[in-house]
CSV table of C-alpha atoms and ligand atoms in Angstrom, one decimal:
chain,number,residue,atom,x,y,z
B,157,UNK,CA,-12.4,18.2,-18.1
B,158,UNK,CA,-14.4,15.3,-16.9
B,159,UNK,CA,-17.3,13.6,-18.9
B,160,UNK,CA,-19.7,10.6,-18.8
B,161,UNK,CA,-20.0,8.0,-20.8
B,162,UNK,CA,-22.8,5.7,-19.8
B,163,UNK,CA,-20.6,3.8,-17.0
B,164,UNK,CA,-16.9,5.0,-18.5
B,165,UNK,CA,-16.3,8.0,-16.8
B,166,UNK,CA,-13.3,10.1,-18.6
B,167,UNK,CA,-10.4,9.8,-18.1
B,168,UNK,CA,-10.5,6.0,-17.0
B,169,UNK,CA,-8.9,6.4,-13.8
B,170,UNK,CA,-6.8,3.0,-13.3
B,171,UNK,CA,-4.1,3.9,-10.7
B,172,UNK,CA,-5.5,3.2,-7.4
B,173,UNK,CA,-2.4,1.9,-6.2
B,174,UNK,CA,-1.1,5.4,-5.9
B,175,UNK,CA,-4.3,6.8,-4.4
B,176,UNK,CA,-7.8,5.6,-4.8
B,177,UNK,CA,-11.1,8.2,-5.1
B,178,UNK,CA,-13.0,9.3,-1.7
B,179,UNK,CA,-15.8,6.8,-1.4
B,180,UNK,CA,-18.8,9.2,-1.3
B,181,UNK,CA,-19.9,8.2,2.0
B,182,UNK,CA,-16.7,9.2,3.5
B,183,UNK,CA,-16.8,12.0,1.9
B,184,UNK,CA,-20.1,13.1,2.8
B,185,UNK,CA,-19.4,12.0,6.7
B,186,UNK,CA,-16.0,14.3,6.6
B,187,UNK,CA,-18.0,17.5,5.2
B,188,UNK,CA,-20.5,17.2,8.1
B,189,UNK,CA,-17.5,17.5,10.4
B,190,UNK,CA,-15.6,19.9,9.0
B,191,UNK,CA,-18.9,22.1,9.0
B,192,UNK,CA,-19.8,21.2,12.5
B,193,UNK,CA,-16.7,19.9,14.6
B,194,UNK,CA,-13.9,22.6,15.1
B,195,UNK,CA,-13.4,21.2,18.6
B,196,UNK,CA,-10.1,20.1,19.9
B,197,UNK,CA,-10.0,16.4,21.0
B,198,UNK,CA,-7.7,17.3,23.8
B,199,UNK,CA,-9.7,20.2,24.8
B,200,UNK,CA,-12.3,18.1,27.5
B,201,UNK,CA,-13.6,21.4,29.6
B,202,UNK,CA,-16.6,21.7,27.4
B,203,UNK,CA,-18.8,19.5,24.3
B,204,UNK,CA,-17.0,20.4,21.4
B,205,UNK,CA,-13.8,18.7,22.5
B,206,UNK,CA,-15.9,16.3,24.0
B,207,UNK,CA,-17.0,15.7,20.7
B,208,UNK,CA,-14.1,16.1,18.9
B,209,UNK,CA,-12.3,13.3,21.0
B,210,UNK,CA,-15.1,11.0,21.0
B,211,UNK,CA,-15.1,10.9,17.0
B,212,UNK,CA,-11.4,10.4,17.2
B,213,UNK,CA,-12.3,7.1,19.7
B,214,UNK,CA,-14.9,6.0,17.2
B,215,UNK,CA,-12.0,6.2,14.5
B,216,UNK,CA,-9.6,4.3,16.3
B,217,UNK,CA,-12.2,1.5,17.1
B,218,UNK,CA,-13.1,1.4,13.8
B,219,UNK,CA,-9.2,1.1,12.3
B,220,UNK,CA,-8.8,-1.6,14.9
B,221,UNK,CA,-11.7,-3.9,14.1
B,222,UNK,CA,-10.6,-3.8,10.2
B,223,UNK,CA,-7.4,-5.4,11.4
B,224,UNK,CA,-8.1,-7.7,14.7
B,225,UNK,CA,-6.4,-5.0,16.7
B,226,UNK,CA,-7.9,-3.7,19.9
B,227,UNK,CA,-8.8,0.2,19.5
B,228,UNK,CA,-5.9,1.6,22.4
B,229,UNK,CA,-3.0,-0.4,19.6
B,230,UNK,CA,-4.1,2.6,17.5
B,231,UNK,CA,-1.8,5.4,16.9
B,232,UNK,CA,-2.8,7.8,13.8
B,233,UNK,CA,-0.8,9.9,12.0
B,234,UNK,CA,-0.1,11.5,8.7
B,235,UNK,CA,1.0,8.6,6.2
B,236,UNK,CA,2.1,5.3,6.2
B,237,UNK,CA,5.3,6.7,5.4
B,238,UNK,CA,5.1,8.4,8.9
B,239,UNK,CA,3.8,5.5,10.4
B,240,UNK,CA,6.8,3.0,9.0
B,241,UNK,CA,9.3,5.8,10.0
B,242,UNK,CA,7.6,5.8,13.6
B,243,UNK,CA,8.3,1.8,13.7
B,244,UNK,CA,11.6,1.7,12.4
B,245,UNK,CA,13.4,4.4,13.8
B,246,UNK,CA,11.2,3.9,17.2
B,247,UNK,CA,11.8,0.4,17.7
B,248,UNK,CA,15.5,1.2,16.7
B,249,UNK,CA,15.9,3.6,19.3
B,250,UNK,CA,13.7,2.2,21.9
B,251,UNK,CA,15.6,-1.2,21.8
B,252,UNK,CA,19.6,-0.3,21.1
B,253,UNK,CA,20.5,-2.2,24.2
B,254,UNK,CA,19.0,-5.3,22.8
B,255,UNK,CA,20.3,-5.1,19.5
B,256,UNK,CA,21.6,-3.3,16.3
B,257,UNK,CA,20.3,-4.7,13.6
B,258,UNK,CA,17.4,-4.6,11.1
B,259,UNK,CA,16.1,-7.0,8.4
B,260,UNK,CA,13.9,-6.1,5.5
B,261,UNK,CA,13.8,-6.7,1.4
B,262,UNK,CA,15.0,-3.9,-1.2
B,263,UNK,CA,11.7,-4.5,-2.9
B,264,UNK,CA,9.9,-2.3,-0.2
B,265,UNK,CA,8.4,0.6,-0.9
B,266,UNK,CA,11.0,3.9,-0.1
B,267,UNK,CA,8.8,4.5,3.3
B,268,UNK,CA,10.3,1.5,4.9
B,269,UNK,CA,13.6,1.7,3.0
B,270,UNK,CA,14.5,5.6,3.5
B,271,UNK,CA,13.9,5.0,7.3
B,272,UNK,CA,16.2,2.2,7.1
B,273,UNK,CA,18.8,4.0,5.1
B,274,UNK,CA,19.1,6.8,7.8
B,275,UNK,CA,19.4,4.2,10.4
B,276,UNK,CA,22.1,2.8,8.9
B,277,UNK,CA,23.2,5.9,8.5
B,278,UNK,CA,23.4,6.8,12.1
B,279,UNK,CA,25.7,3.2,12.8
B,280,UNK,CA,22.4,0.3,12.6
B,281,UNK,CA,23.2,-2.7,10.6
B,282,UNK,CA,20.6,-3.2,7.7
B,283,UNK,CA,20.1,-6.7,6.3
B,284,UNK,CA,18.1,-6.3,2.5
B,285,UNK,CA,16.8,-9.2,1.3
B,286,UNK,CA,16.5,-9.9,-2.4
B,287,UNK,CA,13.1,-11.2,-3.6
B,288,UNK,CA,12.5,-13.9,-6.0
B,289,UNK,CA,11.4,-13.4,-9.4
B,290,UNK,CA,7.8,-13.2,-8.8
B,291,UNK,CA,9.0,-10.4,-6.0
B,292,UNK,CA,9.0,-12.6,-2.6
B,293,UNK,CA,10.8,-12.6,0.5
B,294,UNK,CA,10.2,-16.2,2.6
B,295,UNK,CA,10.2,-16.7,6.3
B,296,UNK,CA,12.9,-19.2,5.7
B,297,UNK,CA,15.0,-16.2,3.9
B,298,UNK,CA,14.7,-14.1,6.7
B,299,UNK,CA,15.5,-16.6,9.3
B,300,UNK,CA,18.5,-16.8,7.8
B,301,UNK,CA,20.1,-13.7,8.6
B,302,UNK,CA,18.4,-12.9,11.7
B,303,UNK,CA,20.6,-12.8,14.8
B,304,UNK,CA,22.0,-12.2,18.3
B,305,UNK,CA,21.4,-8.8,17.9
B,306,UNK,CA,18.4,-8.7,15.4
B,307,UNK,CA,15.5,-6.5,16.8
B,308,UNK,CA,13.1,-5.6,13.9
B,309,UNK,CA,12.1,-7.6,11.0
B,310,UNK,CA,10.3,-5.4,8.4
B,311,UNK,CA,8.3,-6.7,5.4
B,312,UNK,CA,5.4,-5.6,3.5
B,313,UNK,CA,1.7,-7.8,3.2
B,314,UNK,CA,1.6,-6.7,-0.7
B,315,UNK,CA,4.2,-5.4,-2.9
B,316,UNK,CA,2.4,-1.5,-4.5
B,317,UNK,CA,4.4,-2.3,-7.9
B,318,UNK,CA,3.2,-5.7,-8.5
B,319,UNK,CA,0.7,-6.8,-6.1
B,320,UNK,CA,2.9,-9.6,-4.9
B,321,UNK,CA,1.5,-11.0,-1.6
B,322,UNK,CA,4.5,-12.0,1.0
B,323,UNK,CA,3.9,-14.8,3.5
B,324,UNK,CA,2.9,-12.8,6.0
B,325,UNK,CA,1.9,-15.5,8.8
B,326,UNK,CA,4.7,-17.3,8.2
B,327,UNK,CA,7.0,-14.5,8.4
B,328,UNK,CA,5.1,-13.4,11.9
B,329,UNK,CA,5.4,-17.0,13.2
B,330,UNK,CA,9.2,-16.7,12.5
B,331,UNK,CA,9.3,-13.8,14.1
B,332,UNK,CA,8.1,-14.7,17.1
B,333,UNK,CA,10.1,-17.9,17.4
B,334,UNK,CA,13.3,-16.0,16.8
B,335,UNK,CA,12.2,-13.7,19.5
B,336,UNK,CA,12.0,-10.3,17.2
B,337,UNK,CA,9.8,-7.5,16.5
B,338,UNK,CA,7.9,-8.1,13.2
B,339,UNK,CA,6.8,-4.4,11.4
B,340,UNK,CA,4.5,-5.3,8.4
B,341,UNK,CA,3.7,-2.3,5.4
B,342,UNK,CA,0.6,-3.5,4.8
B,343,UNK,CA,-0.5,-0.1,2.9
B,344,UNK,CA,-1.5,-1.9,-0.5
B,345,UNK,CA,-3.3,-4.9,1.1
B,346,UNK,CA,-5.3,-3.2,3.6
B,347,UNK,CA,-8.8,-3.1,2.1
B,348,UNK,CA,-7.9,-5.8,-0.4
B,349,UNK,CA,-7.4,-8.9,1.4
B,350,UNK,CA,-7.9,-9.7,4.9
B,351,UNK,CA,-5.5,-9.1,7.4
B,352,UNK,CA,-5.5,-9.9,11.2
B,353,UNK,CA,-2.5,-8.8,13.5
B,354,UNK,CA,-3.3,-11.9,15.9
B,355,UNK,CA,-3.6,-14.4,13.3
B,356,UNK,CA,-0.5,-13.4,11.4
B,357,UNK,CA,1.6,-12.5,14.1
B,358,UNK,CA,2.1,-8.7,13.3
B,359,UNK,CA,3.9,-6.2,15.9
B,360,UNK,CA,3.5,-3.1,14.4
B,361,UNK,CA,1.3,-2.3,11.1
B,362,UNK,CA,1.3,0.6,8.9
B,363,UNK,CA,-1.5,1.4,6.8
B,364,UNK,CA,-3.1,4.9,5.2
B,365,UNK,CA,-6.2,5.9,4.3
B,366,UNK,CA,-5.9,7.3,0.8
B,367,UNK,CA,-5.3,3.8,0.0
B,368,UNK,CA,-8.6,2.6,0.5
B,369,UNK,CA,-11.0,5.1,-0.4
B,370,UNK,CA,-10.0,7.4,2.8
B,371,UNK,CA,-8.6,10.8,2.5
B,372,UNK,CA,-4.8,11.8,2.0
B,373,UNK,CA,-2.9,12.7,5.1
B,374,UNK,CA,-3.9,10.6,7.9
B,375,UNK,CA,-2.7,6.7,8.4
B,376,UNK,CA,-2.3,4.7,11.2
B,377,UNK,CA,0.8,2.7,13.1
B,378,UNK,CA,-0.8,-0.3,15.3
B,379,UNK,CA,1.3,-1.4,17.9
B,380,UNK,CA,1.0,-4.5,19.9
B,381,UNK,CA,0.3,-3.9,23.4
B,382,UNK,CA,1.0,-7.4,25.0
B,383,UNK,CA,2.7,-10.6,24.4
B,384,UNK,CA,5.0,-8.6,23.4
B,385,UNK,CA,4.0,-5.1,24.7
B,386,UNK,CA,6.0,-2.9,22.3
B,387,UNK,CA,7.6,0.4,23.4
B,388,UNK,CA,8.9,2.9,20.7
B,389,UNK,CA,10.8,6.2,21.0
B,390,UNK,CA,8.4,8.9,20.0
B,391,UNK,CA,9.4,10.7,16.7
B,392,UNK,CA,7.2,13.7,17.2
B,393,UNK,CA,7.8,15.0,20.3
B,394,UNK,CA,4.7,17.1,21.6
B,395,UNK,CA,1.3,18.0,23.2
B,396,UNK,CA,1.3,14.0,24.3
B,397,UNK,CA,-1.3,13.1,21.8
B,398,UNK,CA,-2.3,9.4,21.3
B,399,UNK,CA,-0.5,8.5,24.4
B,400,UNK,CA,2.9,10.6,24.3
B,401,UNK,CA,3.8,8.6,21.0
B,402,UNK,CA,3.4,11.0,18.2
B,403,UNK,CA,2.2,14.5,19.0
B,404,UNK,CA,0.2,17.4,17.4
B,405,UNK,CA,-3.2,18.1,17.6
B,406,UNK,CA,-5.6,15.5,15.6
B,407,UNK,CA,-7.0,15.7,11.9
B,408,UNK,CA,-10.1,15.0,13.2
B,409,UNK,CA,-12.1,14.8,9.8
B,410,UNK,CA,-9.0,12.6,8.1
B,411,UNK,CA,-9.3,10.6,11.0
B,412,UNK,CA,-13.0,10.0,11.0
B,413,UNK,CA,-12.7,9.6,7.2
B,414,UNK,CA,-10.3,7.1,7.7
B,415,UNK,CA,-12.3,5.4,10.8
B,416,UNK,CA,-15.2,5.4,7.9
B,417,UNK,CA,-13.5,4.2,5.0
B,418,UNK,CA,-12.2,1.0,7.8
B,419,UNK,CA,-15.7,0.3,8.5
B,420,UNK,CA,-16.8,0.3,5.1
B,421,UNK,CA,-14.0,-1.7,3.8
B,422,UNK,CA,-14.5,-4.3,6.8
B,423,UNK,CA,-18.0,-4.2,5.9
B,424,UNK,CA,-17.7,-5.0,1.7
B,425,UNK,CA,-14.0,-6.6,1.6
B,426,UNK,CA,-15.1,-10.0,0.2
B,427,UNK,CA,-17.6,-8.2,-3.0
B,428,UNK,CA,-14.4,-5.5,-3.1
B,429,UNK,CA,-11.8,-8.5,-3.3
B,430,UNK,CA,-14.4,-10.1,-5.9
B,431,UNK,CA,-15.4,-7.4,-8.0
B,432,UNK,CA,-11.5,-6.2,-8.3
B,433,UNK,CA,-10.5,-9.7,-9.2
B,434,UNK,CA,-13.1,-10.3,-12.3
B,435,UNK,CA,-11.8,-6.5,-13.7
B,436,UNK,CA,-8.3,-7.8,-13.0
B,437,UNK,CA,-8.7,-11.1,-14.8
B,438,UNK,CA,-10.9,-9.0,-17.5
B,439,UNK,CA,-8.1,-6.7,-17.9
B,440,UNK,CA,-5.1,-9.9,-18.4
B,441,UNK,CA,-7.4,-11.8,-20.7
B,442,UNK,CA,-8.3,-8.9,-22.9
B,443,UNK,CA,-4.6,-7.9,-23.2
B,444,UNK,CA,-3.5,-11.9,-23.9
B,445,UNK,CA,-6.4,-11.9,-26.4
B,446,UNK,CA,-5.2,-8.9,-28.5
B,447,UNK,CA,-1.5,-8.4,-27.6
B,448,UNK,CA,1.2,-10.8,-28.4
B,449,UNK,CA,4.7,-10.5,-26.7
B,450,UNK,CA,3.2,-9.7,-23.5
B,451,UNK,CA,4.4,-10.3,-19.7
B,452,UNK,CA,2.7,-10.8,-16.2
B,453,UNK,CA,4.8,-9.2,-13.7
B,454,UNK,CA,4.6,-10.6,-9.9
B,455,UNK,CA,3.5,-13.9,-8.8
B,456,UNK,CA,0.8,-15.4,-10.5
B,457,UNK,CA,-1.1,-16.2,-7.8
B,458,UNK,CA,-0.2,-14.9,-4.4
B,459,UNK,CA,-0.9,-11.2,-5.7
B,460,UNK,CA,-3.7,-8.6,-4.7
B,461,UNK,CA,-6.6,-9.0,-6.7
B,462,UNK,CA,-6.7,-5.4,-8.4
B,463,UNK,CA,-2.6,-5.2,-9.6
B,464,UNK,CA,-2.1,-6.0,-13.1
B,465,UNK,CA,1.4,-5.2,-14.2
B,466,UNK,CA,2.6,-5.6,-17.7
B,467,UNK,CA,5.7,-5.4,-19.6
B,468,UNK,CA,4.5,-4.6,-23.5
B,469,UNK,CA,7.8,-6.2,-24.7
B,470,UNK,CA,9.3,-3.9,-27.5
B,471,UNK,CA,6.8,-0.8,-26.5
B,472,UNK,CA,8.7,2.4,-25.3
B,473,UNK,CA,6.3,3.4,-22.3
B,474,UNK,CA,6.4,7.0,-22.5
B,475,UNK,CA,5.0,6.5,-25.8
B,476,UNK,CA,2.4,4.3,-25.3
B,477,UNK,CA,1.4,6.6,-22.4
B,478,UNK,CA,1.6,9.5,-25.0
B,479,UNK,CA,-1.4,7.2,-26.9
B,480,UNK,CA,-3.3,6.9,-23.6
B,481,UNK,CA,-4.1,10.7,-22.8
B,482,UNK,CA,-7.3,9.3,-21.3
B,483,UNK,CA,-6.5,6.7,-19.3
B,484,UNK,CA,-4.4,7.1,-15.7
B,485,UNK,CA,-2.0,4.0,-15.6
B,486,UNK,CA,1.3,4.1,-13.9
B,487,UNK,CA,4.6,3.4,-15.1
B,488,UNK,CA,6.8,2.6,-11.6
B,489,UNK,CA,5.1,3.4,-8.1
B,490,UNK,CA,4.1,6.6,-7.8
B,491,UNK,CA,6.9,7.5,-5.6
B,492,UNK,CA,9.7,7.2,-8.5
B,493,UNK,CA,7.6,8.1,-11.4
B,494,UNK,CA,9.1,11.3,-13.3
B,495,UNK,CA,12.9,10.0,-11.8
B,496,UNK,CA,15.0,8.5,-14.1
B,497,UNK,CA,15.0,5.1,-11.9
B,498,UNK,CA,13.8,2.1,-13.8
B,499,UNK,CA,11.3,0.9,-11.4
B,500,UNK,CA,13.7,-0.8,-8.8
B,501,UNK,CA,10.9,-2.8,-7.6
B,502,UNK,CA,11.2,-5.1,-11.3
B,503,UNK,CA,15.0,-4.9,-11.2
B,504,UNK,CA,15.5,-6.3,-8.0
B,505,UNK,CA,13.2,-9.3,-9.0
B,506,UNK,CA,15.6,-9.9,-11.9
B,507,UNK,CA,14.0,-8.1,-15.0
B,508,UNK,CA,16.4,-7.1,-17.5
B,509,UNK,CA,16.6,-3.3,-18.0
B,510,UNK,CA,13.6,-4.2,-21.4
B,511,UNK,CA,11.3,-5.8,-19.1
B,512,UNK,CA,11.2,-3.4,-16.4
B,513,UNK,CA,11.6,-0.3,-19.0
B,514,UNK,CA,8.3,-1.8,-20.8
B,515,UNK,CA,5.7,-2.3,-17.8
B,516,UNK,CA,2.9,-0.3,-17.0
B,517,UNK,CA,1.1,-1.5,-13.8
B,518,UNK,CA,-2.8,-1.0,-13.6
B,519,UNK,CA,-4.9,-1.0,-10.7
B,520,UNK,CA,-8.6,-1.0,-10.8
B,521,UNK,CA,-10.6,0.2,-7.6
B,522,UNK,CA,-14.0,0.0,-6.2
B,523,UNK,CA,-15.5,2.1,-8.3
B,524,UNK,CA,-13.8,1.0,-11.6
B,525,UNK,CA,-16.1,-0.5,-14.1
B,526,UNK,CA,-16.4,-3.1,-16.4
B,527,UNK,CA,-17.0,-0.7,-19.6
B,528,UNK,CA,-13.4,1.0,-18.2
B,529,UNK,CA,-11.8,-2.1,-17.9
B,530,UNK,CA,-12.8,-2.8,-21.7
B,531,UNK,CA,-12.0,1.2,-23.0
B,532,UNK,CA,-8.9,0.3,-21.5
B,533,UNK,CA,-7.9,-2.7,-23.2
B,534,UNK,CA,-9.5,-1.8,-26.4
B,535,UNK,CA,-6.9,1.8,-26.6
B,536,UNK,CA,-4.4,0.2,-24.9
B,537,UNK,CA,-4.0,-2.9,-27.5
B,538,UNK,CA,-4.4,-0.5,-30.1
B,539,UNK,CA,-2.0,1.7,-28.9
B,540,UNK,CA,0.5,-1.3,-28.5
B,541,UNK,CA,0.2,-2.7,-31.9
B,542,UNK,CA,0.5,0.9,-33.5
B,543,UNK,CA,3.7,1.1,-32.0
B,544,UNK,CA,4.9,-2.3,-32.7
B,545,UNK,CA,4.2,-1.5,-36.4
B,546,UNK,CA,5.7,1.7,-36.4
B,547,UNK,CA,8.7,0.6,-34.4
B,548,UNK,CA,9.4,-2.5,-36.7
B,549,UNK,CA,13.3,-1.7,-37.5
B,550,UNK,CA,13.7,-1.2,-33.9
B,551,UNK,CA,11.6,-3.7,-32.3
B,552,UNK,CA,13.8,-6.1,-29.9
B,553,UNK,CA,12.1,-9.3,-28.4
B,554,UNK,CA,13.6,-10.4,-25.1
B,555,UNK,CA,11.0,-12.5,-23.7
W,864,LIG,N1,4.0,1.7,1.5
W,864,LIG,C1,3.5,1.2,0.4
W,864,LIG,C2,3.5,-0.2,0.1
W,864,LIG,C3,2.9,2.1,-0.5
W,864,LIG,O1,2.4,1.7,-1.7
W,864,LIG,C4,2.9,3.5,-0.2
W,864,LIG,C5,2.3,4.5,-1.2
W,864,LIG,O2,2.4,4.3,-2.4
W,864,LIG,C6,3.4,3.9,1.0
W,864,LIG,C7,3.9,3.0,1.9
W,864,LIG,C8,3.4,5.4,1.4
W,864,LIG,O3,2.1,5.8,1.7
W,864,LIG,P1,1.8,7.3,2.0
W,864,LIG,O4,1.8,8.0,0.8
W,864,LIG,O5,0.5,7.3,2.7
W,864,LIG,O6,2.9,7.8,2.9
């Protein structure tokens, strides 16, 4: 049951790196269409389809203007794990006379790295690239390996375990010097820091709208449309929606949620960006104040201003969870939570098995406050020094 405490609203919801609450202006724009718009967008012979596909255009311009893309580079679909399956396996298909061979980083998120697996599966060579310790790829990395028969270079803007930011432009200019397609996940970062497809050199973009106070089950795939115009091998084969490139009739209100939630996050992305980082350094300084034996995972400054992870060194994390019934943290991305993996993302960076066992990552939103951020690191250091205490004949300090 849900309760309010002047400006802590319970349970302190700190996990909007898995999915982030409706802004109520997107909500309140999806209700009116759901009540009023059961047109078909495809359906032009009279207004409701009319008006159905005219609030799908709006959408896409809307999604295109948050990311310097023009509106017709647009595709929606479900998820951005749809979206990064459409630009793998497209691209893949679309170009296997040019080449055979993909590079990307095993600290993606399993949307990019799933497609990639069933590539190679089906005979595509697959290039992962190991981050460094702070969970980076460079352009120089990748340059690297690419090759004769490189087509697609995959990497994300910001890593969902650790809010790592790659070097996006850089990668892009690469990218287009070595004469391959550049697919960037930019899921997390979307919404959180700025990102232009022109000025970073991006080729294909996948982004979704629960992300960034937009509703579950729609995203979006942008795809360049000149210099280079890229061509992909539809994965939904269909009514020839949005072009003939991924068919099935439109989720009208998700997509005009998610056209809001664009606007709205083009509109406030600076005070976002600003209000996110003051919780986020709130949140580190708090913890460093009470809790000794603590560590910052990611970079410590290339990283998305609302991702705090932390390993509580010594701290078994299902317990301390256990101690947090209020508060909505994560332990791992979303995605491997409840699997006994121990949050690859860390491991691949080159945490021991304690480090990555022990972190909890926490991700304040928009609507997060600052009497949350302080709950939080009130039960939380609490919590951690109970356990300390408790676990004294056990307690093993690695870092
Ligand atoms: N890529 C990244 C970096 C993510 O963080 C996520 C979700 O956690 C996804 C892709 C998948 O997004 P969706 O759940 O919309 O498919």
């Amino acid at each position: 049951m849900s309760m309010e405490h002047n400006t802590v609203k319970m349970p302190v919801y700190l996990d909007n790196n898995a999915s982030t609450p409706m802004d109520p202006r997107v909500v309140d724009r999806m209700t009116d269409v759901l009540r009023h718009e059961h047109g078909h967008p495809s359906n032009k012979t009279h207004g409701f389809g009319n008006r159905a596909a005219d609030l799908v255009e709006t959408a896409r311009a809307q999604v295109a203007e948050l990311i310097g893309a023009r509106p017709q580079e647009i595709v929606f679909t479900a998820s951005a794990t749809e979206s990064c399956n459409l630009a793998l396996k497209g691209v893949a298909e679309m170009y296997s006379q040019r080449g055979n061979h993909i590079v990307t980083s095993v600290s993606e998120h399993k949307a990019v790295l799933a497609p990639a697996g069933r590539l190679e599966e089906r005979g595509l060579s697959v290039t992962r690239l190991a981050p460094d310790s702070y969970g980076r790829i460079s352009a120089e990395a990748i340059d690297e390996v690419v090759g004769e028969r490189t087509i697609l270079v995959s990497a994300m803007a910001a890593n969902n375990v650790v809010g790592t930011l790659n070097p996006i432009a850089a990668i892009g200019r690469m990218a287009k010097r070595r004469a391959v397609l550049f697919h960037c996940d930019a899921t997390q970062a979307i919404g959180k820091i700025p990102i232009n497809v022109e000025a970073m050199g991006i080729d294909l973009l996948s982004m979704s709208a629960h992300k960034f106070h937009g509703p579950k089950g729609v995203g979006a795939l942008y795809i360049r449309r000149q210099a280079p115009k890229v061509r992909l091998t539809p994965q939904i084969d269909g009514g020839g929606q949005e072009g003939g490139i991924r068919g099935g009739t439109h989720n009208v209100p998700g997509i005009v949620g998610m056209g809001l939630a664009c606007e709205i996050a083009a509109n406030q992305l600076d005070e976002d960006a600003r209000r996110m980082r003051a919780l986020h350094d709130r949140l580190l300084t708090g913890f460093l104040r009470n809790i000794g034996n603590i560590n910052l995972n990611g970079h410590p400054d290339e990283r998305l201003p609302n991702t705090v992870n932390i390993s509580f060194g010594g701290v078994v994390v299902a317990e301390l969870l256990e101690n947090l019934p209020d508060i909505a943290v994560s332990a791992g991305a979303a995605c491997t939570s409840g699997t006994d993996d121990p949050n690859y993302v860390l491991r691949v960076m080159g945490c021991d098995e304690q480090r990555a066992g022990t972190s909890v990552r926490f991700s304040p939103g928009r609507f997060t406050t600052v009497e949350e951020i302080d709950y939080c690191i009130e039960k939380v250091s609490t919590a951690v020094n109970k356990l300390r205490s408790g676990n004294k004949s056990s307690f093993v300090c690695t870092f």
